[in-house]
Coordinates of C-alpha atoms in Angstrom, one line a residue:
M1 CA 0.1 0.0 0.0
G2 CA 3.0 2.2 0.2
L3 CA 3.5 5.3 2.8
L4 CA -0.1 7.1 4.0
L5 CA -0.6 10.4 2.0
A6 CA 3.1 10.3 1.2
S7 CA 4.6 13.2 -0.8
V8 CA 2.9 16.1 1.5
A9 CA 5.2 18.4 -0.2
V10 CA 5.0 22.3 -0.7
N11 CA 5.5 20.8 -3.9
A12 CA 7.7 22.1 -6.7
G13 CA 9.7 19.2 -7.4
D14 CA 9.6 15.4 -7.1
Y15 CA 7.8 13.1 -5.1
L16 CA 10.5 13.4 -2.3
T17 CA 12.4 16.7 -3.2
N18 CA 11.5 20.2 -2.9
T19 CA 13.4 22.7 -5.0
N20 CA 11.1 26.1 -3.7
Y21 CA 13.9 27.0 -1.0
N22 CA 12.7 30.3 -0.5
A23 CA 10.5 33.0 -1.9
A24 CA 13.0 34.0 -4.4
F25 CA 12.2 30.6 -6.1
L26 CA 8.7 31.4 -5.8
R27 CA 8.8 34.7 -8.2
K28 CA 11.0 33.5 -10.9
L29 CA 10.9 29.3 -10.5
A30 CA 14.0 29.1 -12.5
T31 CA 16.8 30.2 -10.2
G32 CA 19.7 27.0 -11.1
A33 CA 21.9 30.3 -12.6
S34 CA 21.6 32.8 -9.8
T35 CA 24.8 33.7 -8.0
D36 CA 23.6 35.5 -4.8
I37 CA 22.5 33.7 -1.2
T38 CA 19.6 32.5 -2.4
S39 CA 21.5 30.0 -5.0
T40 CA 22.9 28.3 -1.4
F41 CA 20.8 25.2 -2.0
S42 CA 19.8 25.7 -6.1
N43 CA 23.4 26.6 -7.5
P44 CA 25.6 26.2 -4.7
A45 CA 28.6 26.8 -7.4
G46 CA 27.4 30.1 -8.3
L47 CA 28.2 31.4 -4.6
G48 CA 31.9 31.6 -5.7
F49 CA 30.5 34.9 -7.7
L50 CA 29.2 36.8 -4.8
P51 CA 30.0 40.3 -5.3
A52 CA 31.9 40.8 -2.0
D53 CA 33.8 39.1 0.9
G54 CA 32.2 38.7 4.1
F55 CA 28.9 37.3 5.5
H56 CA 25.7 36.7 3.5
L57 CA 22.8 35.5 5.1
M58 CA 18.9 34.7 4.3
F59 CA 16.4 34.1 6.4
S60 CA 12.6 32.7 4.6
G61 CA 9.2 31.4 5.5
Q62 CA 6.4 29.9 3.5
S63 CA 2.7 28.9 3.6
A64 CA 1.5 26.3 1.4
Y65 CA -2.0 25.1 1.0
Q66 CA -3.2 21.8 -0.9
T67 CA -6.2 20.1 -2.1
R68 CA -6.0 16.4 -2.7
N69 CA -9.8 14.9 -4.2
I70 CA -10.3 11.2 -5.0
E71 CA -13.4 10.7 -6.9
S72 CA -14.6 7.7 -6.9
T73 CA -17.1 5.8 -9.4
T74 CA -18.3 2.2 -8.8
P75 CA -21.5 -0.2 -8.4
L76 CA -19.7 -1.5 -4.9
W77 CA -20.8 1.9 -2.9
T78 CA -24.7 0.5 -3.2
M79 CA -24.3 -3.3 -4.6
N80 CA -27.2 -2.9 -6.4
G81 CA -26.0 -2.9 -9.7
E82 CA -25.5 1.3 -10.2
N83 CA -22.7 3.2 -10.7
T84 CA -22.3 5.8 -7.9
T85 CA -20.0 8.5 -7.4
R86 CA -18.5 9.3 -4.2
E87 CA -15.9 12.2 -3.4
F88 CA -13.0 11.5 -0.8
K89 CA -11.6 15.0 -0.3
G90 CA -8.1 15.7 1.5
K91 CA -6.8 18.8 2.4
A92 CA -3.0 19.3 3.2
S93 CA -1.6 22.4 4.9
A94 CA 2.1 23.8 5.9
P95 CA 1.5 27.1 7.4
F96 CA 4.7 27.6 8.3
L97 CA 8.1 26.1 6.5
P98 CA 11.5 28.0 7.6
S99 CA 14.7 27.8 5.8
I100 CA 18.2 29.7 6.5
M101 CA 21.1 30.3 4.5
M102 CA 24.6 31.5 4.9
A103 CA 27.9 31.9 3.7
Y104 CA 31.0 33.4 4.3
K105 CA 33.2 34.3 1.0
K106 CA 37.2 35.1 1.5
D107 CA 38.8 35.6 -2.0
N108 CA 38.1 32.6 -4.2
W109 CA 36.5 30.4 -1.4
T110 CA 33.1 30.1 -0.3
I111 CA 32.2 28.2 2.4
S112 CA 28.0 27.7 2.7
G113 CA 25.8 26.2 4.6
G114 CA 21.8 26.1 5.2
F115 CA 18.9 24.3 6.8
T116 CA 15.4 23.4 5.3
V117 CA 12.4 21.3 4.5
T118 CA 14.2 19.5 1.7
G119 CA 10.9 16.9 1.0
G120 CA 7.1 16.9 2.2
G121 CA 6.6 19.8 5.0
G122 CA 3.0 19.3 5.8
K123 CA -0.2 17.5 6.8
A124 CA -2.6 15.8 4.9
S125 CA -6.3 15.0 6.2
F126 CA -9.2 12.9 4.4
E127 CA -11.9 13.7 7.1
D128 CA -14.0 11.0 5.2
G129 CA -11.1 8.5 4.9
L130 CA -10.2 6.9 1.5
P131 CA -11.8 4.4 -0.8
M132 CA -9.6 1.7 -0.4
F133 CA -10.6 1.0 3.2
N134 CA -14.1 1.8 2.6
A135 CA -14.0 -0.7 -0.7
L136 CA -12.1 -3.2 2.0
V137 CA -15.1 -3.3 4.4
I138 CA -17.3 -3.3 1.9
G139 CA -16.1 -6.2 0.1
M140 CA -15.9 -8.0 3.3
T141 CA -19.4 -7.4 4.7
T142 CA -20.7 -9.0 1.4
Q143 CA -18.8 -11.9 1.6
R144 CA -19.2 -12.5 4.8
T145 CA -23.0 -11.9 4.7
Q146 CA -23.6 -13.7 1.2
G147 CA -25.0 -10.2 0.0
K148 CA -27.5 -10.1 2.3
L149 CA -26.2 -6.8 4.1
L150 CA -26.1 -4.1 1.8
P151 CA -23.7 -0.8 2.3
S152 CA -27.2 1.0 2.9
M153 CA -27.8 -1.1 5.8
Y154 CA -24.5 0.5 7.5
N155 CA -22.6 3.5 8.2
I156 CA -18.6 3.6 7.8
N157 CA -17.2 6.4 9.6
S158 CA -13.4 7.0 9.0
S159 CA -10.8 9.2 9.1
L160 CA -7.0 9.1 7.8
T161 CA -4.3 12.2 8.3
G162 CA -0.7 11.7 7.0
R163 CA 2.2 14.0 8.0
Q164 CA 5.5 14.0 6.1
F165 CA 9.1 16.1 6.7
I166 CA 12.3 15.8 5.3
Y167 CA 14.6 18.1 7.4
G168 CA 17.9 18.8 5.3
G169 CA 21.1 20.1 6.7
Q170 CA 23.7 21.3 4.1
I171 CA 27.2 22.1 4.0
G172 CA 29.9 22.7 1.2
A173 CA 32.3 25.0 -0.4
S174 CA 32.8 26.6 -3.5
Y175 CA 36.2 27.6 -5.3
R176 CA 36.0 30.1 -8.0
V177 CA 39.0 28.4 -10.3
N178 CA 39.3 32.0 -12.8
D179 CA 37.3 34.7 -14.2
W180 CA 34.7 32.5 -15.4
L181 CA 34.5 29.0 -13.7
S182 CA 33.5 28.0 -9.8
V183 CA 32.7 24.5 -8.6
F184 CA 31.6 23.3 -5.6
G185 CA 31.6 19.9 -3.6
G186 CA 29.5 19.2 -0.6
G187 CA 26.6 17.1 0.7
R188 CA 23.3 17.5 2.8
M189 CA 21.8 15.5 6.2
N190 CA 18.7 14.3 5.6
Y191 CA 16.0 13.3 8.6
F192 CA 12.8 11.9 7.5
Y193 CA 10.0 12.3 10.2
G194 CA 6.2 11.5 9.3
G195 CA 3.6 9.3 9.9
Y196 CA -0.1 8.4 10.2
E197 CA -2.9 8.0 12.5
G198 CA -6.6 7.2 11.6
Y199 CA -9.4 5.0 12.7
L200 CA -12.5 3.2 10.8
T201 CA -15.8 2.1 12.3
A202 CA -18.5 0.2 10.3
Q203 CA -21.7 -0.2 12.3
T204 CA -25.2 -1.7 11.3
K205 CA -27.9 1.3 11.2
G206 CA -30.4 1.5 13.9
N207 CA -31.3 1.8 17.6
N208 CA -28.9 -1.1 18.5
P209 CA -26.1 -0.9 15.9
T210 CA -24.1 -3.9 15.7
T211 CA -20.1 -3.2 15.0
L212 CA -19.0 -5.1 11.8
T213 CA -15.4 -4.2 11.8
Q214 CA -13.2 -1.1 12.7
F215 CA -9.3 -0.5 13.1
A216 CA -7.2 2.1 14.9
L217 CA -3.8 3.3 13.9
D218 CA -1.3 6.0 15.3
I219 CA 2.0 5.4 13.3
T220 CA 5.4 7.5 13.4
Q221 CA 8.1 7.3 10.5
T222 CA 11.7 7.9 10.8
G223 CA 14.9 7.6 8.8
W224 CA 17.9 9.3 7.8
G225 CA 20.1 9.6 4.7
I226 CA 23.3 11.8 3.6
T227 CA 23.4 13.3 0.0
P228 CA 26.6 13.9 -1.6
M229 CA 26.3 16.7 -4.4
I230 CA 28.8 18.6 -7.1
G231 CA 28.1 21.6 -8.7
A232 CA 29.9 23.9 -11.4
H233 CA 29.0 27.9 -12.6
V234 CA 30.4 29.7 -15.9
E235 CA 30.1 33.3 -16.3
L236 CA 30.8 34.2 -19.7
D237 CA 29.8 38.1 -20.3
K238 CA 26.1 37.8 -20.7
W239 CA 25.9 34.3 -20.0
S240 CA 25.7 32.4 -16.9
I241 CA 25.2 28.8 -16.3
G242 CA 24.6 26.8 -13.4
L243 CA 24.9 23.2 -13.3
K244 CA 24.3 20.6 -10.0
Y245 CA 24.1 16.8 -9.5
E246 CA 23.0 15.4 -6.4
F247 CA 23.7 11.4 -5.9
K248 CA 21.2 9.0 -4.7
T249 CA 20.3 9.3 -1.0
N250 CA 19.7 5.7 0.6
L251 CA 16.9 6.0 3.0
N252 CA 14.9 3.7 4.8
I253 CA 12.2 4.4 7.4
E254 CA 11.2 2.4 10.3
N255 CA 7.5 2.2 11.4
K256 CA 7.1 2.6 15.5
A257 CA 3.3 1.4 16.3
K258 CA 1.6 3.6 19.0
K259 CA -1.6 1.9 17.7
F260 CA -2.2 -0.7 15.7
E261 CA -5.6 -2.2 16.4
I262 CA -6.9 -3.9 12.8
G263 CA -9.7 -6.3 14.1
A264 CA -11.1 -8.2 11.6
I265 CA -9.0 -6.7 8.9
P266 CA -6.8 -9.4 7.2
E267 CA -3.3 -8.9 9.0
A268 CA -1.9 -9.4 5.3
Y269 CA -3.7 -6.2 3.9
M270 CA -2.4 -4.2 7.1
A271 CA 1.5 -5.8 7.0
D272 CA 3.0 -2.3 5.7
Y273 CA 1.5 -0.5 8.9
A274 CA 2.9 -3.1 11.5
H275 CA 5.5 -2.0 14.1
G276 CA 9.2 -2.4 12.8
V277 CA 8.5 -2.5 9.2
N278 CA 11.4 -1.1 7.5
T279 CA 10.3 0.7 4.0
P280 CA 13.1 2.3 1.2
N281 CA 12.2 5.5 0.4
D282 CA 15.6 6.8 -1.3
I283 CA 15.6 10.3 -2.6
P284 CA 16.6 10.3 -6.3
A285 CA 20.1 11.3 -8.0
F286 CA 19.3 14.9 -9.7
F287 CA 20.5 16.9 -12.2
S288 CA 19.7 20.6 -12.7
A289 CA 21.3 22.5 -15.6
A290 CA 20.3 25.9 -15.9
V291 CA 21.3 29.0 -18.7
Q292 CA 20.6 32.8 -17.8
Y293 CA 20.9 35.6 -20.3
K294 CA 21.3 39.2 -20.1
V295 CA 18.8 40.6 -22.6
L296 CA 19.6 44.1 -21.2
P297 CA 21.4 45.3 -18.3
T298 CA 17.7 45.6 -16.5
L299 CA 16.7 42.5 -18.1
R300 CA 17.3 38.6 -17.5
A301 CA 15.5 35.9 -18.8
T302 CA 16.6 32.3 -17.3
V303 CA 15.8 28.5 -18.9
E304 CA 16.7 25.9 -16.5
Y305 CA 15.9 21.8 -16.9
H306 CA 15.4 19.3 -14.0
F307 CA 15.8 15.3 -14.1
F308 CA 15.0 13.0 -10.8
D309 CA 16.1 9.3 -11.8
D310 CA 13.0 8.1 -10.1
K311 CA 13.4 4.8 -11.8
N312 CA 16.3 3.6 -9.5
A313 CA 15.2 5.0 -6.1
G314 CA 13.6 2.6 -3.9
M315 CA 10.2 3.0 -3.3
A316 CA 7.7 1.1 -1.2
S317 CA 6.0 -1.7 -2.7
V318 CA 2.6 -1.9 -4.6
N319 CA 0.6 -5.0 -5.6
T320 CA 0.6 -5.3 -9.6
A321 CA 0.0 -8.1 -12.0
K322 CA 3.1 -9.4 -12.0
G323 CA 3.2 -9.6 -8.0
K324 CA 4.8 -7.1 -5.5
V325 CA 6.8 -4.8 -6.8
G326 CA 8.7 -1.4 -5.5
K327 CA 7.0 1.4 -7.2
E328 CA 9.7 2.8 -9.0
T329 CA 9.7 -0.2 -11.4
T330 CA 6.1 0.8 -12.4
L331 CA 7.0 4.5 -13.5
K332 CA 7.2 5.0 -17.3
H333 CA 10.5 7.5 -16.8
G334 CA 12.3 9.6 -14.2
T335 CA 10.6 12.8 -13.6
H336 CA 11.1 15.9 -16.3
E337 CA 11.1 19.4 -15.4
I338 CA 11.3 22.7 -17.9
L339 CA 11.5 26.0 -15.8
F340 CA 11.4 29.5 -17.5
G341 CA 11.7 32.5 -15.6
A342 CA 12.5 36.3 -16.2
E343 CA 13.1 39.2 -14.0
W344 CA 13.4 43.1 -14.8
D345 CA 14.8 45.7 -12.6
V346 CA 12.1 48.4 -13.2
H347 CA 13.7 50.7 -10.1
E348 CA 17.0 51.0 -8.6
K349 CA 15.1 49.6 -5.5
V350 CA 12.1 47.0 -7.1
T351 CA 12.8 44.1 -9.4
L352 CA 9.8 42.2 -10.6
S353 CA 9.8 38.6 -12.1
A354 CA 7.6 36.0 -12.9
G355 CA 8.3 32.0 -13.9
Y356 CA 7.0 28.8 -15.1
Q357 CA 7.5 25.4 -14.6
N358 CA 6.2 22.1 -16.5
T359 CA 6.8 18.7 -14.5
N360 CA 6.3 14.9 -16.3
Y361 CA 6.7 12.5 -13.8
G362 CA 5.9 9.5 -16.3
L363 CA 3.1 7.8 -14.1
S364 CA 1.4 4.6 -14.2
D365 CA -1.8 2.7 -12.9
D366 CA 0.4 0.4 -10.8
F367 CA 2.2 3.1 -9.2
Q368 CA -1.2 5.3 -8.4
T369 CA -2.7 4.3 -5.0
D370 CA -4.9 6.3 -3.0
T371 CA -2.5 7.0 0.1
S372 CA 0.1 8.0 -2.6
F373 CA -0.9 9.6 -5.9
S374 CA 0.6 12.3 -8.0
C375 CA -0.4 14.1 -11.0
D376 CA 1.3 16.0 -14.1
S377 CA 1.1 19.7 -13.8
Y378 CA 2.3 23.4 -14.5
S379 CA 2.9 26.1 -12.1
I380 CA 3.2 29.7 -12.4
G381 CA 5.3 32.0 -10.4
F382 CA 5.3 35.8 -9.7
G383 CA 6.6 38.7 -7.1
A384 CA 9.1 40.9 -6.4
R385 CA 12.3 41.7 -4.6
F386 CA 12.8 45.1 -2.9
H387 CA 16.5 46.7 -2.5
L388 CA 16.0 48.0 0.9
S389 CA 19.8 48.8 0.9
E390 CA 23.2 47.8 -0.5
V391 CA 23.1 44.9 1.9
L392 CA 19.3 44.4 2.9
K393 CA 16.8 42.7 0.2
L394 CA 13.1 41.7 0.9
D395 CA 12.0 38.7 -1.8
A396 CA 7.9 38.3 -1.7
G397 CA 6.8 35.3 -3.8
Y398 CA 3.3 33.3 -4.8
M399 CA 3.3 30.2 -6.9
F400 CA 0.4 28.3 -7.8
T401 CA 0.1 24.8 -9.4
N402 CA -2.5 23.7 -12.0
Y403 CA -2.8 19.6 -11.9
K404 CA -3.7 17.4 -14.7
D405 CA -6.3 15.0 -13.2
Y406 CA -5.2 11.2 -13.2
T407 CA -8.0 8.7 -14.2
K408 CA -7.5 5.0 -13.1
V409 CA -9.9 2.5 -14.3
Y410 CA -10.4 -0.9 -12.6
T411 CA -12.1 -4.4 -13.8
A412 CA -11.9 -5.6 -9.9
Y413 CA -12.1 -2.2 -8.1
K414 CA -9.6 -2.4 -5.2
G415 CA -9.0 -6.2 -5.8
I416 CA -12.9 -7.0 -5.6
P417 CA -13.3 -9.6 -8.4
K418 CA -16.3 -8.4 -10.9
V419 CA -16.7 -5.1 -9.9
P420 CA -15.5 -2.5 -12.0
G421 CA -14.7 1.0 -11.1
K422 CA -12.7 3.9 -11.5
D423 CA -10.5 6.4 -9.5
V424 CA -10.1 10.4 -10.7
Y425 CA -7.1 11.6 -8.7
S426 CA -7.0 15.5 -8.4
R427 CA -4.8 18.2 -6.7
T428 CA -4.5 22.0 -6.3
N429 CA -1.3 23.7 -4.6
K430 CA -0.4 27.3 -3.6
V431 CA 2.5 28.7 -2.1
F432 CA 3.2 32.1 -0.9
G433 CA 6.4 33.1 1.0
L434 CA 9.0 35.8 2.3
S435 CA 12.8 35.7 2.6
V436 CA 15.2 38.7 3.8
S437 CA 18.9 38.5 2.8
Y438 CA 21.5 40.4 4.2
Q439 CA 25.1 40.8 3.7
F440 CA 27.8 41.9 6.1

């Protein structure tokens, strides 16, 4: 079944990787060729071209709000031969996501580091549960009563909440080789903290209800891994080129069950949630390349490419026609992202900017589950930088994402024989952020 509501991300980037580390990204999106303190995570080699020796700091905060809906159509919900559609609505929020970036430049060397939420970053709640659990209860009840107890004769009350945070602490060094080239080497320590809690109770209607089945879960998941990374930056007249490669992070997460009461539900069905179970949750290798061009002294345009090697990153298992396999094997390809950004110095005190990002995951039916689904998307961001003084700057940005609905069709809905159905997965996403940078 995989992780509950995995990828509760802010969510620019891959399944487990955020790329929106500060408001400068939200207002421009394509930041992979930047050379100021905002590039600490996106283009660390560019820090070799910081404009002055000394300390450079940035503090940033973001707020993200999402919806994650599943529209389920199947005759299972009534068991009277008629298709019925039910909506399972989820809300995900991350009211405050902080990050700090810092660098010290001395001659050709720059030592940099920072802390941010590199993956996930919020909590998602389905107050009416998920189709997979409701379908399980109806299937079990129908089988036990030989079809005499219809879904209209009992109530299913359920709620599920998942949370996911990957905290990242990064450190590295940039060296300016000559007037046009800088290189970087470093690493990031990632700590995963997440889990899920919820309940389900099915009872017959009437004055003296009978409990048909119930379960209650309260699971915490933790794990850690290290990401080595390298980069390079080139400055040629009006051109700036940023390159970065992050190696795959081997990361397993372990369940710690505070509550694992599954009642009559088959233990095999809930095995992934049991105490002590370890699940692969690798952060994939990541490559980025960005080119910025100075169209005018006051106007800059950037094009950027991202690739996440998801097919070679270990993930939770899913059941397929070929048996139980890692989810990564069901993908058609790794994640591709294309980004465009532009910024215009409209005044010596104000820079306006906007950007666009297109994300293609290579999804498949076997990859998509109620507890972990993604949708291809495009994002638009815009905002401004305010030059409050020569050493103090404020970034403000807003980004929204439009997702393409994903439809999954079943001949046996949620594994229940002879019952067809379909699920339509949909999402929305809005993020706002502020960043303050200071040089001394």
